[in-house]
Tab-separated table of C-alpha atoms in Angstrom:
chain	number	residue	atom	x	y	z
A	1	UNK	CA	0.089	0.092	0.027
A	2	UNK	CA	1.448	3.127	-0.640
A	3	UNK	CA	2.005	4.960	2.079
A	4	UNK	CA	3.115	9.277	1.612
A	5	UNK	CA	4.339	9.935	4.625
A	6	UNK	CA	6.215	6.887	5.388
A	7	UNK	CA	7.954	7.895	1.945
A	8	UNK	CA	7.772	11.568	3.567
A	9	UNK	CA	9.977	10.057	6.186
A	10	UNK	CA	12.486	8.004	5.123
A	11	UNK	CA	13.391	10.936	2.759
A	12	UNK	CA	14.101	12.890	5.327
A	13	UNK	CA	15.877	9.985	7.632
A	14	UNK	CA	18.691	12.306	8.894
A	15	UNK	CA	21.412	9.295	8.334
A	16	UNK	CA	20.499	7.772	5.384
A	17	UNK	CA	22.833	6.019	4.381
A	18	UNK	CA	22.583	2.293	5.500
A	19	UNK	CA	25.826	0.477	7.670
A	20	UNK	CA	26.364	-3.442	5.418
A	21	UNK	CA	25.702	-6.179	7.275
A	22	UNK	CA	27.355	-9.815	6.567
A	23	UNK	CA	27.721	-12.554	8.088
A	24	UNK	CA	30.959	-12.488	7.482
A	25	UNK	CA	31.812	-8.983	8.896
A	26	UNK	CA	34.988	-8.222	9.907
A	27	UNK	CA	34.377	-5.246	12.068
A	28	UNK	CA	35.811	-3.046	9.069
A	29	UNK	CA	37.386	0.229	11.037
A	30	UNK	CA	40.428	-0.199	13.758
A	31	UNK	CA	38.344	1.252	16.534
A	32	UNK	CA	35.915	-1.367	16.117
A	33	UNK	CA	37.630	-3.624	15.958
A	34	UNK	CA	39.577	-2.152	19.018
A	35	UNK	CA	36.037	-2.341	20.657
A	36	UNK	CA	35.532	-5.575	19.026
A	37	UNK	CA	38.576	-6.949	21.436
A	38	UNK	CA	38.090	-4.507	24.324
A	39	UNK	CA	34.661	-5.457	24.644
A	40	UNK	CA	35.624	-9.618	24.025
A	41	UNK	CA	37.558	-9.568	27.075
A	42	UNK	CA	35.886	-9.095	29.234
A	43	UNK	CA	34.076	-12.079	31.300
A	44	UNK	CA	31.192	-12.705	28.618
A	45	UNK	CA	27.341	-13.902	30.190
A	46	UNK	CA	27.594	-17.121	31.851
A	47	UNK	CA	25.026	-18.480	30.475
A	48	UNK	CA	26.822	-19.127	27.602
A	49	UNK	CA	29.378	-21.188	29.341
A	50	UNK	CA	30.214	-24.965	28.424
A	51	UNK	CA	28.142	-26.690	30.907
A	52	UNK	CA	29.440	-30.064	31.882
A	53	UNK	CA	25.926	-32.101	31.892
A	54	UNK	CA	24.870	-33.139	28.734
A	55	UNK	CA	21.262	-32.742	30.584
A	56	UNK	CA	21.851	-28.524	31.363
A	57	UNK	CA	22.374	-28.606	27.611
A	58	UNK	CA	19.895	-30.059	26.444
A	59	UNK	CA	17.957	-27.672	28.327
A	60	UNK	CA	19.516	-24.556	27.246
A	61	UNK	CA	19.908	-26.268	23.224
A	62	UNK	CA	15.706	-26.659	23.485
A	63	UNK	CA	14.770	-23.138	25.614
A	64	UNK	CA	16.753	-21.566	22.284
A	65	UNK	CA	15.140	-23.285	19.986
A	66	UNK	CA	11.516	-22.433	21.030
A	67	UNK	CA	13.012	-18.917	21.621
A	68	UNK	CA	13.795	-18.902	17.773
A	69	UNK	CA	10.454	-20.592	16.647
A	70	UNK	CA	8.443	-16.994	18.704
A	71	UNK	CA	11.028	-14.782	16.303
A	72	UNK	CA	10.063	-17.249	13.971
A	73	UNK	CA	5.984	-16.307	14.700
A	74	UNK	CA	7.001	-12.402	14.739
A	75	UNK	CA	6.841	-10.950	11.126
A	76	UNK	CA	4.115	-8.675	10.277
A	77	UNK	CA	3.454	-7.223	7.356
A	78	UNK	CA	2.616	-3.420	7.840
A	79	UNK	CA	-1.192	-2.939	8.111
A	80	UNK	CA	-2.874	0.469	7.858
A	81	UNK	CA	-6.010	2.380	8.172
A	82	UNK	CA	-6.402	5.077	5.513
A	83	UNK	CA	-9.178	7.871	5.502
A	84	UNK	CA	-11.291	8.421	3.458
A	85	UNK	CA	-11.818	10.612	1.014
A	86	UNK	CA	-12.614	14.403	0.789
A	87	UNK	CA	-10.765	17.253	3.263
A	88	UNK	CA	-12.706	17.810	6.631
A	89	UNK	CA	-11.684	20.541	8.941
A	90	UNK	CA	-10.973	19.689	12.703
A	91	UNK	CA	-14.854	20.676	13.781
A	92	UNK	CA	-15.905	18.052	11.875
A	93	UNK	CA	-13.274	15.225	12.689
A	94	UNK	CA	-14.480	16.089	16.844
A	95	UNK	CA	-18.562	15.998	15.209
A	96	UNK	CA	-17.343	12.673	13.963
A	97	UNK	CA	-15.295	11.774	17.108
A	98	UNK	CA	-18.910	12.206	19.123
A	99	UNK	CA	-20.788	11.033	17.383
A	100	UNK	CA	-19.358	7.119	16.673
A	101	UNK	CA	-20.056	7.476	20.771
A	102	UNK	CA	-23.314	6.978	20.257
A	103	UNK	CA	-22.788	4.065	17.302
A	104	UNK	CA	-20.468	2.469	19.957
A	105	UNK	CA	-20.235	0.512	22.816
A	106	UNK	CA	-17.904	1.008	25.975
A	107	UNK	CA	-16.860	-1.751	28.899
A	108	UNK	CA	-18.940	-1.137	31.501
A	109	UNK	CA	-17.248	1.532	33.741
A	110	UNK	CA	-15.183	3.082	30.588
A	111	UNK	CA	-15.906	7.005	29.487
A	112	UNK	CA	-13.821	7.904	25.790
A	113	UNK	CA	-11.454	9.888	26.231
A	114	UNK	CA	-10.590	13.542	25.097
A	115	UNK	CA	-9.713	13.870	21.516
A	116	UNK	CA	-7.828	16.986	21.142
A	117	UNK	CA	-8.220	18.248	17.353
A	118	UNK	CA	-7.414	21.437	16.374
A	119	UNK	CA	-10.116	23.386	14.724
A	120	UNK	CA	-7.675	24.832	11.070
A	121	UNK	CA	-6.451	20.483	11.385
A	122	UNK	CA	-7.247	19.484	7.853
A	123	UNK	CA	-7.696	15.683	7.434
A	124	UNK	CA	-9.496	13.096	5.340
A	125	UNK	CA	-13.534	12.412	6.205
A	126	UNK	CA	-12.825	9.413	8.727
A	127	UNK	CA	-10.627	10.453	11.025
A	128	UNK	CA	-12.204	11.125	14.135
A	129	UNK	CA	-15.182	7.557	13.598
A	130	UNK	CA	-12.486	5.924	12.727
A	131	UNK	CA	-10.555	6.637	16.124
A	132	UNK	CA	-13.506	6.225	18.353
A	133	UNK	CA	-13.587	2.446	16.416
A	134	UNK	CA	-10.029	1.865	17.703
A	135	UNK	CA	-10.605	2.995	21.712
A	136	UNK	CA	-13.297	1.041	21.363
A	137	UNK	CA	-11.125	-1.745	20.217
A	138	UNK	CA	-8.391	-1.173	22.959
A	139	UNK	CA	-11.120	-0.455	25.647
A	140	UNK	CA	-12.556	-4.231	24.579
A	141	UNK	CA	-9.306	-5.451	24.583
A	142	UNK	CA	-8.507	-4.313	28.365
A	143	UNK	CA	-12.181	-5.071	29.886
A	144	UNK	CA	-12.084	-8.801	28.902
A	145	UNK	CA	-8.587	-8.983	30.091
A	146	UNK	CA	-9.571	-7.380	33.693
A	147	UNK	CA	-12.264	-10.407	33.487
A	148	UNK	CA	-10.105	-12.436	32.758
A	149	UNK	CA	-7.801	-12.131	35.853
A	150	UNK	CA	-10.881	-11.338	37.648
A	151	UNK	CA	-11.729	-14.850	35.809
A	152	UNK	CA	-15.587	-13.073	34.986
A	153	UNK	CA	-17.026	-15.461	32.632
A	154	UNK	CA	-19.992	-13.028	31.992
A	155	UNK	CA	-17.751	-10.944	31.013
A	156	UNK	CA	-14.569	-12.397	29.174
A	157	UNK	CA	-18.070	-13.516	26.383
A	158	UNK	CA	-19.050	-10.190	26.433
A	159	UNK	CA	-16.511	-8.827	25.458
A	160	UNK	CA	-15.494	-11.486	23.047
A	161	UNK	CA	-18.867	-11.154	21.431
A	162	UNK	CA	-18.153	-6.822	21.203
A	163	UNK	CA	-14.598	-7.040	19.497
A	164	UNK	CA	-15.631	-10.343	17.178
A	165	UNK	CA	-18.776	-7.931	16.009
A	166	UNK	CA	-16.313	-4.790	15.518
A	167	UNK	CA	-13.533	-6.645	13.885
A	168	UNK	CA	-16.094	-8.733	12.048
A	169	UNK	CA	-18.500	-5.238	11.053
A	170	UNK	CA	-16.357	-1.766	11.299
A	171	UNK	CA	-13.063	-2.957	10.137
A	172	UNK	CA	-12.080	-3.670	6.429
A	173	UNK	CA	-9.408	-4.758	4.425
A	174	UNK	CA	-8.086	-3.073	1.716
A	175	UNK	CA	-7.620	-4.368	-1.925
A	176	UNK	CA	-2.832	-5.545	-2.373
A	177	UNK	CA	-1.682	-2.354	-4.105
A	178	UNK	CA	-4.149	0.657	-2.386
A	179	UNK	CA	-2.968	3.421	-2.774
A	180	UNK	CA	-3.423	5.868	0.666
A	181	UNK	CA	-6.444	6.996	-0.237
A	182	UNK	CA	-8.598	4.277	-0.527
A	183	UNK	CA	-11.711	4.177	0.236
A	184	UNK	CA	-14.648	1.509	0.608
A	185	UNK	CA	-17.031	1.852	-2.921
A	186	UNK	CA	-20.133	2.221	0.095
A	187	UNK	CA	-19.203	3.375	3.047
A	188	UNK	CA	-21.345	2.612	5.719
A	189	UNK	CA	-23.301	4.882	7.570
A	190	UNK	CA	-21.711	3.885	11.090
A	191	UNK	CA	-18.077	4.102	12.322
A	192	UNK	CA	-14.847	2.466	10.641
A	193	UNK	CA	-11.331	1.973	9.540
A	194	UNK	CA	-9.807	0.365	6.382
A	195	UNK	CA	-6.786	-1.984	7.170
A	196	UNK	CA	-3.991	-3.003	4.277
A	197	UNK	CA	-4.049	-6.676	3.191
A	198	UNK	CA	-1.884	-8.170	4.841
A	199	UNK	CA	-2.573	-10.027	7.552
A	200	UNK	CA	-2.845	-7.352	9.852
A	201	UNK	CA	-6.743	-8.133	10.354
A	202	UNK	CA	-6.327	-12.330	10.365
A	203	UNK	CA	-3.806	-11.497	13.569
A	204	UNK	CA	-6.874	-9.577	15.819
A	205	UNK	CA	-9.137	-12.396	14.400
A	206	UNK	CA	-6.899	-15.341	15.599
A	207	UNK	CA	-6.050	-12.820	18.936
A	208	UNK	CA	-8.975	-13.006	19.308
A	209	UNK	CA	-9.380	-16.862	19.291
A	210	UNK	CA	-6.644	-17.695	21.132
A	211	UNK	CA	-7.077	-15.016	23.959
A	212	UNK	CA	-10.754	-17.478	24.274
A	213	UNK	CA	-9.534	-21.021	24.169
A	214	UNK	CA	-7.268	-19.397	27.748
A	215	UNK	CA	-3.891	-18.150	25.400
A	216	UNK	CA	-4.946	-15.086	26.481
A	217	UNK	CA	-1.259	-13.161	26.147
A	218	UNK	CA	-1.498	-11.521	22.930
A	219	UNK	CA	-4.163	-10.118	24.075
A	220	UNK	CA	-3.246	-8.830	27.025
A	221	UNK	CA	0.227	-7.373	25.649
A	222	UNK	CA	-2.294	-5.377	22.500
A	223	UNK	CA	-4.288	-3.869	25.356
A	224	UNK	CA	-0.744	-3.198	27.275
A	225	UNK	CA	0.443	-1.486	24.629
A	226	UNK	CA	-2.522	0.191	22.974
A	227	UNK	CA	-4.704	2.093	26.192
A	228	UNK	CA	-3.466	5.584	26.359
B	1	UNK	CA	45.704	-15.234	35.250
B	2	UNK	CA	43.543	-13.886	32.206
B	3	UNK	CA	40.270	-14.851	31.438
B	4	UNK	CA	40.275	-16.857	28.020
B	5	UNK	CA	37.139	-16.091	25.570
B	6	UNK	CA	34.383	-18.829	25.327
B	7	UNK	CA	34.921	-19.535	20.741
B	8	UNK	CA	32.104	-19.718	19.953
B	9	UNK	CA	30.616	-17.023	22.203
B	10	UNK	CA	32.653	-14.782	19.814
B	11	UNK	CA	32.085	-16.179	16.919
B	12	UNK	CA	28.714	-15.938	18.387
B	13	UNK	CA	29.233	-11.926	19.508
B	14	UNK	CA	30.979	-11.313	16.050
B	15	UNK	CA	27.126	-12.097	14.331
B	16	UNK	CA	26.169	-9.865	16.661
B	17	UNK	CA	28.955	-7.149	16.527
B	18	UNK	CA	28.209	-6.093	13.280
B	19	UNK	CA	25.294	-4.107	13.040
B	20	UNK	CA	27.550	-1.226	14.844
B	21	UNK	CA	27.117	0.957	12.506
B	22	UNK	CA	24.071	0.143	12.413
B	23	UNK	CA	23.255	1.099	16.209
B	24	UNK	CA	25.423	4.308	15.506
B	25	UNK	CA	22.798	5.540	13.137
B	26	UNK	CA	19.843	4.376	15.119
B	27	UNK	CA	21.253	7.175	18.335
B	28	UNK	CA	22.630	10.129	15.635
B	29	UNK	CA	18.638	9.538	14.290
B	30	UNK	CA	18.162	9.725	16.981
B	31	UNK	CA	20.024	13.130	18.631
B	32	UNK	CA	22.089	11.234	20.513
B	33	UNK	CA	25.067	13.450	20.646
B	34	UNK	CA	27.676	10.620	21.320
B	35	UNK	CA	26.090	7.768	19.321
B	36	UNK	CA	29.442	5.968	19.093
B	37	UNK	CA	29.048	6.017	23.056
B	38	UNK	CA	26.140	4.435	23.240
B	39	UNK	CA	27.171	1.911	20.502
B	40	UNK	CA	29.979	0.605	21.747
B	41	UNK	CA	27.929	0.701	25.068
B	42	UNK	CA	25.225	-1.265	23.590
B	43	UNK	CA	27.905	-3.950	22.216
B	44	UNK	CA	29.181	-4.460	25.219
B	45	UNK	CA	25.913	-4.521	27.192
B	46	UNK	CA	24.517	-7.474	24.064
B	47	UNK	CA	28.378	-9.292	25.670
B	48	UNK	CA	27.480	-9.177	28.913
B	49	UNK	CA	24.090	-10.364	27.870
B	50	UNK	CA	24.345	-12.522	24.551
B	51	UNK	CA	22.371	-15.176	25.902
B	52	UNK	CA	19.519	-13.092	26.108
B	53	UNK	CA	20.276	-11.819	22.479
B	54	UNK	CA	18.430	-13.371	19.820
B	55	UNK	CA	20.909	-15.004	17.425
B	56	UNK	CA	18.540	-14.915	14.264
B	57	UNK	CA	18.055	-11.614	13.906
B	58	UNK	CA	19.518	-9.030	16.252
B	59	UNK	CA	18.980	-6.265	15.393
B	60	UNK	CA	15.452	-5.365	17.450
B	61	UNK	CA	17.113	-5.765	20.410
B	62	UNK	CA	20.108	-3.436	20.130
B	63	UNK	CA	17.548	-0.765	18.970
B	64	UNK	CA	15.461	-1.827	21.893
B	65	UNK	CA	18.550	-0.723	24.352
B	66	UNK	CA	19.771	1.517	22.201
B	67	UNK	CA	16.828	3.334	22.533
B	68	UNK	CA	16.894	2.994	26.460
B	69	UNK	CA	20.715	4.179	26.591
B	70	UNK	CA	19.051	7.215	23.955
B	71	UNK	CA	16.431	7.960	26.927
B	72	UNK	CA	18.275	7.581	30.008
B	73	UNK	CA	20.983	10.129	28.336
B	74	UNK	CA	18.715	12.545	27.687
B	75	UNK	CA	16.753	12.239	31.147
B	76	UNK	CA	20.134	13.481	32.163
B	77	UNK	CA	21.298	15.713	30.250
B	78	UNK	CA	17.268	17.673	30.443
B	79	UNK	CA	18.179	17.222	34.661
B	80	UNK	CA	21.571	19.036	34.507
B	81	UNK	CA	19.325	21.421	31.867
B	82	UNK	CA	17.618	22.064	34.461
B	83	UNK	CA	19.910	22.814	37.020
B	84	UNK	CA	21.223	25.297	34.844
B	85	UNK	CA	18.827	26.689	33.374
B	86	UNK	CA	17.546	27.827	37.223
B	87	UNK	CA	19.194	31.088	36.970
B	88	UNK	CA	17.330	31.339	32.964
B	89	UNK	CA	14.037	31.179	30.904
B	90	UNK	CA	14.509	28.324	28.133
B	91	UNK	CA	12.574	25.371	28.502
B	92	UNK	CA	14.319	22.329	28.823
B	93	UNK	CA	13.413	19.192	26.264
B	94	UNK	CA	13.338	15.366	28.514
B	95	UNK	CA	13.533	13.628	25.649
B	96	UNK	CA	16.258	12.979	22.509
B	97	UNK	CA	15.706	16.674	19.640
B	98	UNK	CA	15.522	15.054	16.433
B	99	UNK	CA	17.208	17.104	14.866
B	100	UNK	CA	18.092	18.223	11.317
B	101	UNK	CA	14.463	17.022	10.133
B	102	UNK	CA	12.346	20.051	8.090
B	103	UNK	CA	10.375	21.424	10.960
B	104	UNK	CA	7.317	20.461	9.339
B	105	UNK	CA	8.111	16.816	9.939
B	106	UNK	CA	9.131	17.320	13.268
B	107	UNK	CA	6.519	19.444	14.918
B	108	UNK	CA	4.301	16.527	13.275
B	109	UNK	CA	6.788	13.825	15.187
B	110	UNK	CA	6.618	15.359	17.678
B	111	UNK	CA	3.214	16.006	18.157
B	112	UNK	CA	3.519	11.992	18.808
B	113	UNK	CA	3.891	10.260	21.997
B	114	UNK	CA	7.607	9.090	22.951
B	115	UNK	CA	5.779	5.307	21.669
B	116	UNK	CA	3.747	6.611	18.429
B	117	UNK	CA	7.318	8.425	17.471
B	118	UNK	CA	8.983	5.362	17.387
B	119	UNK	CA	6.924	2.536	15.685
B	120	UNK	CA	7.441	5.316	12.881
B	121	UNK	CA	10.655	5.544	13.016
B	122	UNK	CA	11.878	2.160	13.321
B	123	UNK	CA	9.467	1.634	9.828
B	124	UNK	CA	11.011	4.461	7.824
B	125	UNK	CA	14.731	4.626	9.220
B	126	UNK	CA	15.855	2.105	11.132
B	127	UNK	CA	13.496	-0.162	7.941
B	128	UNK	CA	13.035	-2.826	9.899
B	129	UNK	CA	9.878	-4.878	9.279
B	130	UNK	CA	6.319	-4.723	11.782
B	131	UNK	CA	7.484	-7.859	12.859
B	132	UNK	CA	10.790	-6.797	14.288
B	133	UNK	CA	10.321	-3.337	15.151
B	134	UNK	CA	7.135	-4.666	17.614
B	135	UNK	CA	10.435	-6.683	19.229
B	136	UNK	CA	11.604	-3.454	19.182
B	137	UNK	CA	9.138	-1.979	21.476
B	138	UNK	CA	8.619	-5.552	23.674
B	139	UNK	CA	4.820	-5.550	22.273
B	140	UNK	CA	3.047	-8.315	20.023
B	141	UNK	CA	2.907	-7.159	16.153
B	142	UNK	CA	-0.909	-7.320	16.319
B	143	UNK	CA	-0.266	-4.408	19.071
B	144	UNK	CA	1.947	-2.874	17.309
B	145	UNK	CA	0.287	-2.384	13.619
B	146	UNK	CA	-2.568	-1.126	15.817
B	147	UNK	CA	0.061	1.628	17.291
B	148	UNK	CA	1.501	2.226	13.917
B	149	UNK	CA	-1.546	2.955	12.203
B	150	UNK	CA	-2.802	5.066	14.570
B	151	UNK	CA	0.905	6.774	14.214
B	152	UNK	CA	0.288	6.745	10.461
B	153	UNK	CA	-2.885	8.391	11.044
B	154	UNK	CA	-1.625	10.851	13.024
B	155	UNK	CA	1.492	11.879	11.562
B	156	UNK	CA	-0.299	12.631	8.331
B	157	UNK	CA	-3.407	14.279	9.684
B	158	UNK	CA	-0.503	17.046	10.948
B	159	UNK	CA	1.714	17.019	7.896
B	160	UNK	CA	-1.468	18.000	6.523
B	161	UNK	CA	-2.432	20.652	8.702
B	162	UNK	CA	-1.432	23.947	7.158
B	163	UNK	CA	0.101	25.396	10.491
B	164	UNK	CA	1.824	22.134	11.206
B	165	UNK	CA	0.821	23.266	14.898
B	166	UNK	CA	0.757	20.406	17.371
B	167	UNK	CA	-2.528	17.619	17.568
B	168	UNK	CA	-1.974	16.443	20.281
B	169	UNK	CA	-1.652	17.824	24.140
B	170	UNK	CA	1.733	17.558	24.990
B	171	UNK	CA	0.036	15.707	28.252
B	172	UNK	CA	-1.489	12.635	26.665
B	173	UNK	CA	2.041	13.097	24.326
B	174	UNK	CA	3.622	11.344	27.529
B	175	UNK	CA	0.762	8.498	28.173
B	176	UNK	CA	1.781	4.699	27.641
B	177	UNK	CA	5.402	5.486	27.797
B	178	UNK	CA	5.763	2.483	29.511
B	179	UNK	CA	3.532	0.215	28.038
B	180	UNK	CA	1.310	1.212	31.133
B	181	UNK	CA	-2.157	3.174	31.460
C-alpha cells in the first residue's frame, strides 16, 4: 500500500546510509576492531559457557530453539488505516468522534477520552470515527483482560462478542496495493476503519480466538501496548 | 590469570557486532550527541547478555537497548539543564531532539507520543519490518499494528495541517511511555 507519510519520513532520514551487515562481517574500522577486542576481553555471558552436564545443554538448546520459534512467528506486514476521501477540518473530526460514541459501546466503567483536534486541522473523512473504533477496540480488549484476571466468565464472553463484531462489522481490509487514500466503494454510515491486506486483520482474529481458547497473552500485550 | 574468552560466544558476538554501524546510525537518528558511546555501550551489554540476544536477528534487541540508553542520556541531560536553567528561562526537553529535520516533519513527529514516534521511525528510518519493530518495542505484532496505524494517521493529519501545530497535548503524548495506563 502506498504511504506518502512514510515515504516523506524515509526521505528525511538524517542518516540515510544503511550500514553494511553481513554474516562474515570483518569489523571494518580499526577503532571498531579495538572496541570488539576490548569488549570480548571482559567476562561474557556466563549462561553461554560450556556446561558439563549434557542434560543442561539440552535444556539450553530447547530454550534457544523455542525462542527462535517464537521469533519466527513475529514477521508481520504493515497494516494501515486509511482515511476516506474529502478533506474535513477539526470541528468535523470532533463531530465524527462524538457521533461515533453513540454508535459504539464502551465496556462498563470506561469513558470516552477527550479527543483534541484543533479547528484549522485538515484531514480525511473518517478520522474521528475511525479513532473511536480503535479506542473502543482497545478498551474492550482491556476489559476482557480484566475479566480474565477476575475469572468473570460472563464479562469475558461479552468482550469476545463485542470484539468479534467490531472486527467483522467495523474493520475492513483494503485491496492489495491500494493507495493510501483508498476508500470503500460504498462506505457504511457507521464508524469503521480500513486496514491493508497484509494479514493484520487475520492477526487480530487470531488474537481473539487464542484468548477465547484460554491463551490470552497476545490480548494482554495488545491491551497494555495500545491503551492511552 | 587472563580469562580466555569462549570461542563460540565470540563467534556469536561477531554476528551481533556486525550491527555496530546500524546501532550507531540509530543513535544519531534519535538525536544522541554521543552515538559512538551509545553504540559501544549497547555492544558491551550485548556481550554480557549474549544469551538474551536473538541469534537470527539481533537488531530489534540492539535497538531496544540503544533506545533505553538514548532516553536515559536525554533524561540526564534534561536534569542537568534544569539545574543550569535555574537562572535562565529556556525550556528543557526531556527527550532527545530530532534535529536535522524540516520543521513540518519535526513538529508532526513531536506531536506524537514517544512510542508512536518510535513505531514510525523504526519502520521509516531503521527499515525494520513491523514484526521486528514490535520486538524492538517489546509488544506483540498485532499491538504494534494498531500503534503504527494510529501513529500514521496522526502523523499524516499533522502534516496536512496548514500550521503544522501539534495535534495532541504534551500530557497525552507522554502517556503509555512504559506501556501502562
